[in-house]
Amino acid sequence: RVLAFGLSPFIIIATDSLLLIVLNMVLQTYGGPEQGDTLITCATIVQSYMMLITMPMAGITGGTQPILSFNYGAKQTARIRQGVKWIVLLCLVFTTVMFCISQALPQVFVRIFTDNPAYIDLSIWGIRVFTLAIIPLSLQYTFVDALTALGITKVSVSLSLLRKTTFMVATLVYPWLFEAKTAFYAEPTADLLGTIVSTTTFCLLFGRLMRKREAMPEGQALYS
């Protein structure tokens, strides 16, 4: 059971490494000898910046899982509902602030890594593109981790894989249809689609799950 609960975050982290490899290969292939190395360098800077957003957000949603799990076991469904609302609010505030910073001041972060004008301009553009959908992404993080905390691990893993699969497909297709640097649009595409599906799934499951828990007799095992 412990392995099942840990599978979703494991997949997220493990597939991130795979997606970085695919992204670099695509940028090198379609960028060619002229742009390939430049695009990979800028992608590395952009991914480093994204960690300033995704790591704290994962800390918020993952760190609050014990609260949801405890109250689920304690049959405190009102506290679970309240907890989810506060987690969503906190993540939305955080990502909104980071979105504004990302769109207005990405050059401050980029100049930590390079003073090459070509790298600076492309990395600034890349950060702005990568962060286009970070505000809705906070919903995906919240709902996937909430479902994991409530024991719906198969669904949470499927939602995580959907977003990663979308990212990989878009990374491969966009440069093939357009140009190499359009691979950067794979991130907002995956974030937006993942959020829509995750939010819809959570809304369909959450109310039913809470009602089912409220109707359980005391002492009944939560998981079989």
JSON list of C-alpha atoms in Angstrom, two decimals, residues 93-180:
[
{"chain": "A", "resi": 93, "resn": "VAL", "atom": "CA", "xyz": [-1.70, 32.87, -5.01]},
{"chain": "A", "resi": 94, "resn": "PHE", "atom": "CA", "xyz": [1.83, 31.47, -5.33]},
{"chain": "A", "resi": 95, "resn": "THR", "atom": "CA", "xyz": [1.56, 30.71, -9.05]},
{"chain": "A", "resi": 96, "resn": "THR", "atom": "CA", "xyz": [-0.08, 34.05, -9.80]},
{"chain": "A", "resi": 97, "resn": "VAL", "atom": "CA", "xyz": [2.82, 35.87, -8.16]},
{"chain": "A", "resi": 98, "resn": "MET", "atom": "CA", "xyz": [5.33, 33.69, -10.02]},
{"chain": "A", "resi": 99, "resn": "PHE", "atom": "CA", "xyz": [3.48, 34.20, -13.30]},
{"chain": "A", "resi": 100, "resn": "CYS", "atom": "CA", "xyz": [3.74, 37.97, -12.92]},
{"chain": "A", "resi": 101, "resn": "ILE", "atom": "CA", "xyz": [7.45, 37.71, -12.09]},
{"chain": "A", "resi": 102, "resn": "SER", "atom": "CA", "xyz": [8.03, 35.31, -14.97]},
{"chain": "A", "resi": 103, "resn": "GLN", "atom": "CA", "xyz": [6.41, 37.59, -17.52]},
{"chain": "A", "resi": 104, "resn": "ALA", "atom": "CA", "xyz": [7.84, 40.86, -16.20]},
{"chain": "A", "resi": 105, "resn": "LEU", "atom": "CA", "xyz": [11.31, 40.07, -14.82]},
{"chain": "A", "resi": 106, "resn": "PRO", "atom": "CA", "xyz": [12.72, 36.84, -16.29]},
{"chain": "A", "resi": 107, "resn": "GLN", "atom": "CA", "xyz": [15.93, 38.62, -17.27]},
{"chain": "A", "resi": 108, "resn": "VAL", "atom": "CA", "xyz": [16.91, 38.94, -13.61]},
{"chain": "A", "resi": 109, "resn": "PHE", "atom": "CA", "xyz": [17.13, 35.16, -13.31]},
{"chain": "A", "resi": 110, "resn": "VAL", "atom": "CA", "xyz": [18.60, 34.55, -16.77]},
{"chain": "A", "resi": 111, "resn": "ARG", "atom": "CA", "xyz": [21.55, 36.87, -16.14]},
{"chain": "A", "resi": 112, "resn": "ILE", "atom": "CA", "xyz": [22.61, 34.67, -13.24]},
{"chain": "A", "resi": 113, "resn": "PHE", "atom": "CA", "xyz": [23.54, 32.03, -15.81]},
{"chain": "A", "resi": 114, "resn": "THR", "atom": "CA", "xyz": [24.81, 33.96, -18.82]},
{"chain": "A", "resi": 115, "resn": "ASP", "atom": "CA", "xyz": [25.77, 37.34, -20.20]},
{"chain": "A", "resi": 116, "resn": "ASN", "atom": "CA", "xyz": [25.54, 36.21, -23.83]},
{"chain": "A", "resi": 117, "resn": "PRO", "atom": "CA", "xyz": [22.88, 38.42, -25.50]},
{"chain": "A", "resi": 118, "resn": "ALA", "atom": "CA", "xyz": [21.67, 35.60, -27.75]},
{"chain": "A", "resi": 119, "resn": "TYR", "atom": "CA", "xyz": [21.20, 33.25, -24.80]},
{"chain": "A", "resi": 120, "resn": "ILE", "atom": "CA", "xyz": [19.57, 35.98, -22.72]},
{"chain": "A", "resi": 121, "resn": "ASP", "atom": "CA", "xyz": [16.96, 36.89, -25.33]},
{"chain": "A", "resi": 122, "resn": "LEU", "atom": "CA", "xyz": [16.03, 33.29, -26.11]},
{"chain": "A", "resi": 123, "resn": "SER", "atom": "CA", "xyz": [15.92, 32.25, -22.43]},
{"chain": "A", "resi": 124, "resn": "ILE", "atom": "CA", "xyz": [13.67, 35.21, -21.56]},
{"chain": "A", "resi": 125, "resn": "TRP", "atom": "CA", "xyz": [11.32, 34.17, -24.34]},
{"chain": "A", "resi": 126, "resn": "GLY", "atom": "CA", "xyz": [11.49, 30.54, -23.17]},
{"chain": "A", "resi": 127, "resn": "ILE", "atom": "CA", "xyz": [10.60, 31.39, -19.58]},
{"chain": "A", "resi": 128, "resn": "ARG", "atom": "CA", "xyz": [7.63, 33.43, -20.71]},
{"chain": "A", "resi": 129, "resn": "VAL", "atom": "CA", "xyz": [6.40, 30.58, -22.90]},
{"chain": "A", "resi": 130, "resn": "PHE", "atom": "CA", "xyz": [7.00, 27.84, -20.31]},
{"chain": "A", "resi": 131, "resn": "THR", "atom": "CA", "xyz": [5.07, 29.73, -17.64]},
{"chain": "A", "resi": 132, "resn": "LEU", "atom": "CA", "xyz": [2.01, 30.62, -19.72]},
{"chain": "A", "resi": 133, "resn": "ALA", "atom": "CA", "xyz": [-0.14, 28.02, -17.94]},
{"chain": "A", "resi": 134, "resn": "ILE", "atom": "CA", "xyz": [1.44, 27.82, -14.48]},
{"chain": "A", "resi": 135, "resn": "ILE", "atom": "CA", "xyz": [-1.62, 29.34, -12.80]},
{"chain": "A", "resi": 136, "resn": "PRO", "atom": "CA", "xyz": [-3.97, 26.52, -13.91]},
{"chain": "A", "resi": 137, "resn": "LEU", "atom": "CA", "xyz": [-1.14, 24.04, -13.27]},
{"chain": "A", "resi": 138, "resn": "SER", "atom": "CA", "xyz": [-1.57, 24.69, -9.55]},
{"chain": "A", "resi": 139, "resn": "LEU", "atom": "CA", "xyz": [-4.98, 23.01, -9.77]},
{"chain": "A", "resi": 140, "resn": "GLN", "atom": "CA", "xyz": [-3.47, 19.93, -11.35]},
{"chain": "A", "resi": 141, "resn": "TYR", "atom": "CA", "xyz": [-0.85, 19.64, -8.63]},
{"chain": "A", "resi": 142, "resn": "THR", "atom": "CA", "xyz": [-3.45, 20.10, -5.90]},
{"chain": "A", "resi": 143, "resn": "PHE", "atom": "CA", "xyz": [-6.01, 17.64, -7.23]},
{"chain": "A", "resi": 144, "resn": "VAL", "atom": "CA", "xyz": [-3.56, 14.88, -8.20]},
{"chain": "A", "resi": 145, "resn": "ASP", "atom": "CA", "xyz": [-1.88, 14.96, -4.78]},
{"chain": "A", "resi": 146, "resn": "ALA", "atom": "CA", "xyz": [-5.27, 15.18, -3.05]},
{"chain": "A", "resi": 147, "resn": "LEU", "atom": "CA", "xyz": [-6.49, 12.07, -4.86]},
{"chain": "A", "resi": 148, "resn": "THR", "atom": "CA", "xyz": [-3.28, 10.30, -3.86]},
{"chain": "A", "resi": 149, "resn": "ALA", "atom": "CA", "xyz": [-3.80, 11.32, -0.23]},
{"chain": "A", "resi": 150, "resn": "LEU", "atom": "CA", "xyz": [-7.34, 9.94, -0.33]},
{"chain": "A", "resi": 151, "resn": "GLY", "atom": "CA", "xyz": [-6.16, 6.61, -1.70]},
{"chain": "A", "resi": 152, "resn": "ILE", "atom": "CA", "xyz": [-7.28, 7.03, -5.33]},
{"chain": "A", "resi": 153, "resn": "THR", "atom": "CA", "xyz": [-3.80, 6.19, -6.55]},
{"chain": "A", "resi": 154, "resn": "LYS", "atom": "CA", "xyz": [-4.70, 4.62, -9.90]},
{"chain": "A", "resi": 155, "resn": "VAL", "atom": "CA", "xyz": [-6.47, 7.79, -10.97]},
{"chain": "A", "resi": 156, "resn": "SER", "atom": "CA", "xyz": [-3.71, 10.10, -9.73]},
{"chain": "A", "resi": 157, "resn": "VAL", "atom": "CA", "xyz": [-1.04, 8.07, -11.53]},
{"chain": "A", "resi": 158, "resn": "SER", "atom": "CA", "xyz": [-3.11, 8.13, -14.73]},
{"chain": "A", "resi": 159, "resn": "LEU", "atom": "CA", "xyz": [-3.50, 11.91, -14.51]},
{"chain": "A", "resi": 160, "resn": "SER", "atom": "CA", "xyz": [0.23, 12.35, -13.98]},
{"chain": "A", "resi": 161, "resn": "LEU", "atom": "CA", "xyz": [1.01, 10.14, -16.97]},
{"chain": "A", "resi": 162, "resn": "LEU", "atom": "CA", "xyz": [-1.49, 12.03, -19.14]},
{"chain": "A", "resi": 163, "resn": "ARG", "atom": "CA", "xyz": [0.30, 15.33, -18.58]},
{"chain": "A", "resi": 164, "resn": "LYS", "atom": "CA", "xyz": [3.72, 13.78, -19.21]},
{"chain": "A", "resi": 165, "resn": "THR", "atom": "CA", "xyz": [2.52, 11.99, -22.33]},
{"chain": "A", "resi": 166, "resn": "THR", "atom": "CA", "xyz": [1.02, 15.22, -23.67]},
{"chain": "A", "resi": 167, "resn": "PHE", "atom": "CA", "xyz": [4.32, 17.00, -23.06]},
{"chain": "A", "resi": 168, "resn": "MET", "atom": "CA", "xyz": [6.26, 14.32, -24.92]},
{"chain": "A", "resi": 169, "resn": "VAL", "atom": "CA", "xyz": [3.89, 14.21, -27.90]},
{"chain": "A", "resi": 170, "resn": "ALA", "atom": "CA", "xyz": [3.84, 18.00, -28.20]},
{"chain": "A", "resi": 171, "resn": "THR", "atom": "CA", "xyz": [7.65, 18.12, -27.90]},
{"chain": "A", "resi": 172, "resn": "LEU", "atom": "CA", "xyz": [7.95, 15.74, -30.83]},
{"chain": "A", "resi": 173, "resn": "VAL", "atom": "CA", "xyz": [5.16, 17.18, -33.01]},
{"chain": "A", "resi": 174, "resn": "TYR", "atom": "CA", "xyz": [5.56, 20.96, -32.70]},
{"chain": "A", "resi": 175, "resn": "PRO", "atom": "CA", "xyz": [9.13, 21.17, -34.09]},
{"chain": "A", "resi": 176, "resn": "TRP", "atom": "CA", "xyz": [8.19, 18.76, -36.85]},
{"chain": "A", "resi": 177, "resn": "LEU", "atom": "CA", "xyz": [5.26, 20.95, -37.90]},
{"chain": "A", "resi": 178, "resn": "PHE", "atom": "CA", "xyz": [6.84, 24.35, -37.31]},
{"chain": "A", "resi": 179, "resn": "GLU", "atom": "CA", "xyz": [10.39, 25.08, -36.07]},
{"chain": "A", "resi": 180, "resn": "ALA", "atom": "CA", "xyz": [12.71, 23.81, -33.35]}
]
